CSV table of C-alpha atoms in Angstrom, one decimal:
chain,number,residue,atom,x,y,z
A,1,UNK,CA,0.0,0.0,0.0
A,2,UNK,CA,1.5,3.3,-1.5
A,3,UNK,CA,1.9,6.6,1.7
A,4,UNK,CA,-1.0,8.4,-0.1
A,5,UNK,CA,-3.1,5.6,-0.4
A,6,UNK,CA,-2.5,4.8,3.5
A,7,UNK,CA,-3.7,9.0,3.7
A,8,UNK,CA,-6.5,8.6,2.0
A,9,UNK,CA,-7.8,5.0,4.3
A,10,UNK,CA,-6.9,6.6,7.2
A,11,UNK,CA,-9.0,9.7,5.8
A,12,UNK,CA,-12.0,7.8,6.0
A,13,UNK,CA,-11.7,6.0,8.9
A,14,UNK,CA,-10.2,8.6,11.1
A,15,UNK,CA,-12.4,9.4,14.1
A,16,UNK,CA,-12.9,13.5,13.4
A,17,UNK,CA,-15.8,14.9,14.1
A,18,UNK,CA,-18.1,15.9,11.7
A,19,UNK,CA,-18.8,18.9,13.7
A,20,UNK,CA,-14.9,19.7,13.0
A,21,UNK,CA,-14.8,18.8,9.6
A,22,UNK,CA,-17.9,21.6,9.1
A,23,UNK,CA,-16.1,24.0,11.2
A,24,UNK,CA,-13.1,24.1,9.5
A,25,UNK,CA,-15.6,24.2,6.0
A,26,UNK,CA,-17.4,27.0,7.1
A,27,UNK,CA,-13.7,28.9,8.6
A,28,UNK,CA,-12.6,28.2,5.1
A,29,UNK,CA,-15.5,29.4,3.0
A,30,UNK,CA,-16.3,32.7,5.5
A,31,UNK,CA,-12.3,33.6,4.7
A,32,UNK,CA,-12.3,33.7,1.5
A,33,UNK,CA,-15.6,35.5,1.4
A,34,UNK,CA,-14.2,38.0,3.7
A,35,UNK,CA,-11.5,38.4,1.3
A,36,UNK,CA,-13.8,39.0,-1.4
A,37,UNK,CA,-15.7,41.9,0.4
A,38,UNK,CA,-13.1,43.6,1.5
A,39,UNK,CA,-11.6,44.2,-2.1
A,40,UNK,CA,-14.7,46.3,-2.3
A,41,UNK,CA,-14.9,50.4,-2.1
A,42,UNK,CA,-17.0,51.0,0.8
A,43,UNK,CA,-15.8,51.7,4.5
A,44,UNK,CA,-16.0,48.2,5.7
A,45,UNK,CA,-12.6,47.0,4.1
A,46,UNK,CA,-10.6,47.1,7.3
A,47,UNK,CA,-13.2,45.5,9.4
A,48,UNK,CA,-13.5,42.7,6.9
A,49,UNK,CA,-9.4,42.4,6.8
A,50,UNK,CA,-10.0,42.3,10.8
A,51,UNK,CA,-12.4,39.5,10.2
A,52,UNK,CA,-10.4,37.6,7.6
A,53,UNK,CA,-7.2,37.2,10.4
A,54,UNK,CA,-10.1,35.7,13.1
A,55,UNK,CA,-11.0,33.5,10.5
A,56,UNK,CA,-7.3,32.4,9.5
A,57,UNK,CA,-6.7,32.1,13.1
A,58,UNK,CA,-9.7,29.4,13.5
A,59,UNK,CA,-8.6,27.5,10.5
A,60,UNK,CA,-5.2,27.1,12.4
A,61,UNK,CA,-7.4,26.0,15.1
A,62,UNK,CA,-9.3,23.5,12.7
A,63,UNK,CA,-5.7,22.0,11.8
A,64,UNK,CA,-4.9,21.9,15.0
A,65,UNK,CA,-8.1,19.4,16.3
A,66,UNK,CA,-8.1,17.7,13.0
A,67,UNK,CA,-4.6,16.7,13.1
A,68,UNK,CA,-5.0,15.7,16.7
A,69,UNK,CA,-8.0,13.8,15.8
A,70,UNK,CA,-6.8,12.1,12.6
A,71,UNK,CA,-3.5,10.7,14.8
A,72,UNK,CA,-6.2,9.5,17.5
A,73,UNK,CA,-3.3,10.9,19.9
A,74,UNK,CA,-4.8,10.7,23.9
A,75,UNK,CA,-5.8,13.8,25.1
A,76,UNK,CA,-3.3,13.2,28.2
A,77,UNK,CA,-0.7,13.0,25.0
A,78,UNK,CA,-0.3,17.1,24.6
A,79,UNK,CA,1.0,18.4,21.7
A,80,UNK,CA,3.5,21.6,21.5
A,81,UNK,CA,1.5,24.6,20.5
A,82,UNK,CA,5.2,26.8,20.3
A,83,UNK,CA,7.1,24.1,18.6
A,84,UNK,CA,4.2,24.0,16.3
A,85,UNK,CA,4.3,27.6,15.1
A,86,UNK,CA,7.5,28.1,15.0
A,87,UNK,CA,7.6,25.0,12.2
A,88,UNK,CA,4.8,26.0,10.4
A,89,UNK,CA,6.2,29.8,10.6
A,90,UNK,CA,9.7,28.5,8.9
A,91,UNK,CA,8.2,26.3,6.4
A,92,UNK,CA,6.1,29.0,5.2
A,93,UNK,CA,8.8,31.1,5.0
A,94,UNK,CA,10.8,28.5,2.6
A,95,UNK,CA,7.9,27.4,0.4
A,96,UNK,CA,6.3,31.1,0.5
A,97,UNK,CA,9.1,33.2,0.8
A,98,UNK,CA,12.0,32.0,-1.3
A,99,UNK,CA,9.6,32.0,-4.4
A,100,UNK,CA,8.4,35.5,-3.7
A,101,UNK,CA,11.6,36.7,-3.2
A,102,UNK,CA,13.6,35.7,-6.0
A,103,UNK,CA,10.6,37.1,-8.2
A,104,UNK,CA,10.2,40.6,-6.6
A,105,UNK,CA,14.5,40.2,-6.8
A,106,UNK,CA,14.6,39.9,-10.0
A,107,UNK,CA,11.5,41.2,-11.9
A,108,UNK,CA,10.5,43.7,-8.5
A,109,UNK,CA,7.4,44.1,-6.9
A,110,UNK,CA,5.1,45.0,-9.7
A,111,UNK,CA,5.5,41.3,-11.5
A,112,UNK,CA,3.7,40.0,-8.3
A,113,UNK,CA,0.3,41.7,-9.9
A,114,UNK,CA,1.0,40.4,-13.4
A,115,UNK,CA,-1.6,37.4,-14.4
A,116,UNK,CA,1.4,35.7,-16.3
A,117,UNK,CA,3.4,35.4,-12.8
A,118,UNK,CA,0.6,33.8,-10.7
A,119,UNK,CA,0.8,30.2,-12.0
A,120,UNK,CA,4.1,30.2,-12.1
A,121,UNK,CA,4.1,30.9,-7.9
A,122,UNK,CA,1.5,28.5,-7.7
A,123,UNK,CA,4.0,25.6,-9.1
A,124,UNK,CA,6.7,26.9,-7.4
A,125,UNK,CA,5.0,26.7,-4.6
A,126,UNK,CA,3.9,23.3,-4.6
A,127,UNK,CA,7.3,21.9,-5.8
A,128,UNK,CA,9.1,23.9,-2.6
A,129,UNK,CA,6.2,22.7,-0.4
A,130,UNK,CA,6.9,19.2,-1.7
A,131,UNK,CA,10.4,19.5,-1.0
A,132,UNK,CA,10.1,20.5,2.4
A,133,UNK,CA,7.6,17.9,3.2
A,134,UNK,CA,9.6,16.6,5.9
A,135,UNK,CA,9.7,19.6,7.5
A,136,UNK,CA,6.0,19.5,7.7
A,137,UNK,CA,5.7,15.9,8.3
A,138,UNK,CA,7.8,17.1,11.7
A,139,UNK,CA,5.2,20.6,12.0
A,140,UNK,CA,2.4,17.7,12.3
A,141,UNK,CA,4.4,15.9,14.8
A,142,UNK,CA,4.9,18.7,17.6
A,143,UNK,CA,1.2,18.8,17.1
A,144,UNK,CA,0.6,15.4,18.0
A,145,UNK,CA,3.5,15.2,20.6
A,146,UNK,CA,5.5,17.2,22.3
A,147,UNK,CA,8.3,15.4,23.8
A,148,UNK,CA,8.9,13.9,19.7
A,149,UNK,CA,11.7,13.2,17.7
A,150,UNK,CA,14.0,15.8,16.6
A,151,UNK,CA,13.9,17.1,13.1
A,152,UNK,CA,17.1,14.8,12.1
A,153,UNK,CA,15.4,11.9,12.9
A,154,UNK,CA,12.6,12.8,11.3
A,155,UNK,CA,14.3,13.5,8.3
A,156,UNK,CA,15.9,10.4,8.2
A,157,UNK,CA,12.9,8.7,8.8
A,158,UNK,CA,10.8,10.0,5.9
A,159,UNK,CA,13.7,8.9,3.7
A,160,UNK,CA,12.6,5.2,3.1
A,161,UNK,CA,9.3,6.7,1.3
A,162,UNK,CA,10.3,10.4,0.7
A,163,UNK,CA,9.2,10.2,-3.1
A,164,UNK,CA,5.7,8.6,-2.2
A,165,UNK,CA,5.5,11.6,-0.1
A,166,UNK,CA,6.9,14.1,-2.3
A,167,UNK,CA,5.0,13.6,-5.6
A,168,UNK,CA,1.3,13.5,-4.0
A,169,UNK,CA,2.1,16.7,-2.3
A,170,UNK,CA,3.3,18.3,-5.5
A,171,UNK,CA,0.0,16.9,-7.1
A,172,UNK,CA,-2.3,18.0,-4.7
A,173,UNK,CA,-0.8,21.3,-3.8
A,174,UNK,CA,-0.6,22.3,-7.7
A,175,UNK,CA,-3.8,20.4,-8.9
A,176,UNK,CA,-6.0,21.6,-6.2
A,177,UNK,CA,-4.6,25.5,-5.4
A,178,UNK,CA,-3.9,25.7,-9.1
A,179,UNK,CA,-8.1,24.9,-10.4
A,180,UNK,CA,-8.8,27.2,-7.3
A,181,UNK,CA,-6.9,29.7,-8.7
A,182,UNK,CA,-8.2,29.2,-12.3
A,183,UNK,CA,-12.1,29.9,-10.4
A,184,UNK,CA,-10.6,33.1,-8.6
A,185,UNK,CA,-9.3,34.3,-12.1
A,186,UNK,CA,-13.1,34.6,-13.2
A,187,UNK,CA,-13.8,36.8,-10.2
A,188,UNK,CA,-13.5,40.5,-11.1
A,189,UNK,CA,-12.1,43.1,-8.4
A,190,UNK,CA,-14.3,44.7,-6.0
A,191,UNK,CA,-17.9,42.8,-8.0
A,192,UNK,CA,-20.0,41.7,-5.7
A,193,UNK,CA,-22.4,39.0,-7.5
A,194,UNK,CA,-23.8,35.6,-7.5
A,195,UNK,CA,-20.9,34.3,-9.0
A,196,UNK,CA,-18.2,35.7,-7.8
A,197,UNK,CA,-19.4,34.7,-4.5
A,198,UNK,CA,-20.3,30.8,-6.1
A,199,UNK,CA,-16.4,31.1,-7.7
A,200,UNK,CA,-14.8,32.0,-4.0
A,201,UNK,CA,-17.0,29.1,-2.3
A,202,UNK,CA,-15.7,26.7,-5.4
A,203,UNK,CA,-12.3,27.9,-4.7
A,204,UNK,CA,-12.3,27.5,-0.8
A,205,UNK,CA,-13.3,24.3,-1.3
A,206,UNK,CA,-10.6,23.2,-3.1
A,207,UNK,CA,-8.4,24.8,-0.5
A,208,UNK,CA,-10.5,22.7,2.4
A,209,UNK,CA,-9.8,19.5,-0.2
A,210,UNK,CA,-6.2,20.2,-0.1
A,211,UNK,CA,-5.9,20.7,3.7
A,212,UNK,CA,-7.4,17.3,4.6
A,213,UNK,CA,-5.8,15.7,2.0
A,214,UNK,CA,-2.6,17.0,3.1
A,215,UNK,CA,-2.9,16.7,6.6
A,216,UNK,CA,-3.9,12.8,6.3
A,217,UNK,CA,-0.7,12.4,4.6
A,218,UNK,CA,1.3,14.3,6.9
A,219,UNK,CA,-0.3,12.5,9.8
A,220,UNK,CA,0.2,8.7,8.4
A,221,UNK,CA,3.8,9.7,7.6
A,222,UNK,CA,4.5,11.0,11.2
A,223,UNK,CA,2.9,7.6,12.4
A,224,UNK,CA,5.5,5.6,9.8
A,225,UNK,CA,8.2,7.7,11.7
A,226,UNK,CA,7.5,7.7,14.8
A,227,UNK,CA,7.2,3.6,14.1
A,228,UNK,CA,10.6,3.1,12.7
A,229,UNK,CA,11.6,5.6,15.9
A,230,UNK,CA,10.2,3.0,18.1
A,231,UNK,CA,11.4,-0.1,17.0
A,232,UNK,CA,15.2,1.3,16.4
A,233,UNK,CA,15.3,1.5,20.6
């Protein structure tokens, strides 16, 4: 049985709540709706940019419980919530950053606006993500632990199946944000209309897609390491 295949069993047989699972919808959709209205011209933009951070911060919260949930970790087993950030805080930074940066650095800040350079920072930033996958394979597990295994170990351990792990993020990551992207494209700035608001819902439901998708992988290849961890002492 293949990693993502292992994801996608323990996907539908992991004991979330579907209370969670709609939480996390609904923090997904009300985002990028947010978003939407606050591109808009009328006084409510910075209230709406206000709202949009509350809502990011519950869908960290959503990952959070779901990842939690899909490791069926104990609740006695805590998880660390700085260890956690400051992981998911440097992978963004690689698989976000480095791609922005060597764009504005060479073509500057105004090619970040140009239609032409958006799919290109989409697989960019699917093939970094991929690449770092380990990293966030260790972000999941100060999530489910916190006394785990260093990020040496972890790396190490992700080696025996690092290209099962690899190519399904690329795939999901550039399939999944790149046909959300393709429904953003058909939304014009600052309209507010049935389907613009029908293209953003399509959209953040790709995004909610991607995030479980990911997160079962992530999860079942934290359990493969941790594993191997176990049986090495």
């Amino acid at each position: 049985m293949t990693l993502y295949s292992e994801a996608v069993d323990r996907l539908l047989s992991a004991r979330v709540a579907p209370k969670l699972w709609l939480a996390a919808l609904a923090a997904y959709i009300a985002s990028d709706i947010a978003l939407l209205f606050s591109e808009t011209e009328d006084g409510s933009r910075l209230a709406l940019l206000i709202l949009s951070l509350a809502l990011f911060v519950a869908i960290m919260i959503a990952q959070w419980r779901v990842t939690r949930s899909m490791s069926g970790a104990p609740d006695s087993q805590r998880g660390s919530l700085g260890g956690w950030i400051s992981w998911s805080i440097l992978s963004c930074l690689i698989y976000f950053g480095i791609p922005i940066a060597i764009v504005v650095g060479i073509w500057g800040v105004d090619a970040l606006d140009q239609l032409s350079a958006t799919p290109l920072l989409l697989i960019t930033f699917a093939i970094m993500a991929s690449l770092v996958s380990p990293m966030l394979v260790h972000t999941t597990g100060q999530v489910i632990g916190a006394n785990g295994i260093s990020f040496g170990k972890t790396l190490d351990g992700c080696r025996p199946f690092y290209l099962q792990l690899v190519l399904p993020y690329a795939l999901v990551l550039a399939g999944l944000w790149g046909a959300a992207d393709v429904l953003v494209s058909f939304v014009e700035p600052g309209i507010i209309n049935a389907q613009s608001i029908l293209l953003t819902i399509g959209s953040a439901l790709l995004h909610f897609i991607a995030f479980i998708l990911l997160t079962a992988l992530t999860t079942v290849a934290w359990s493969k390491v941790s594993q191997q961890q176990h049986e090495a002492i």
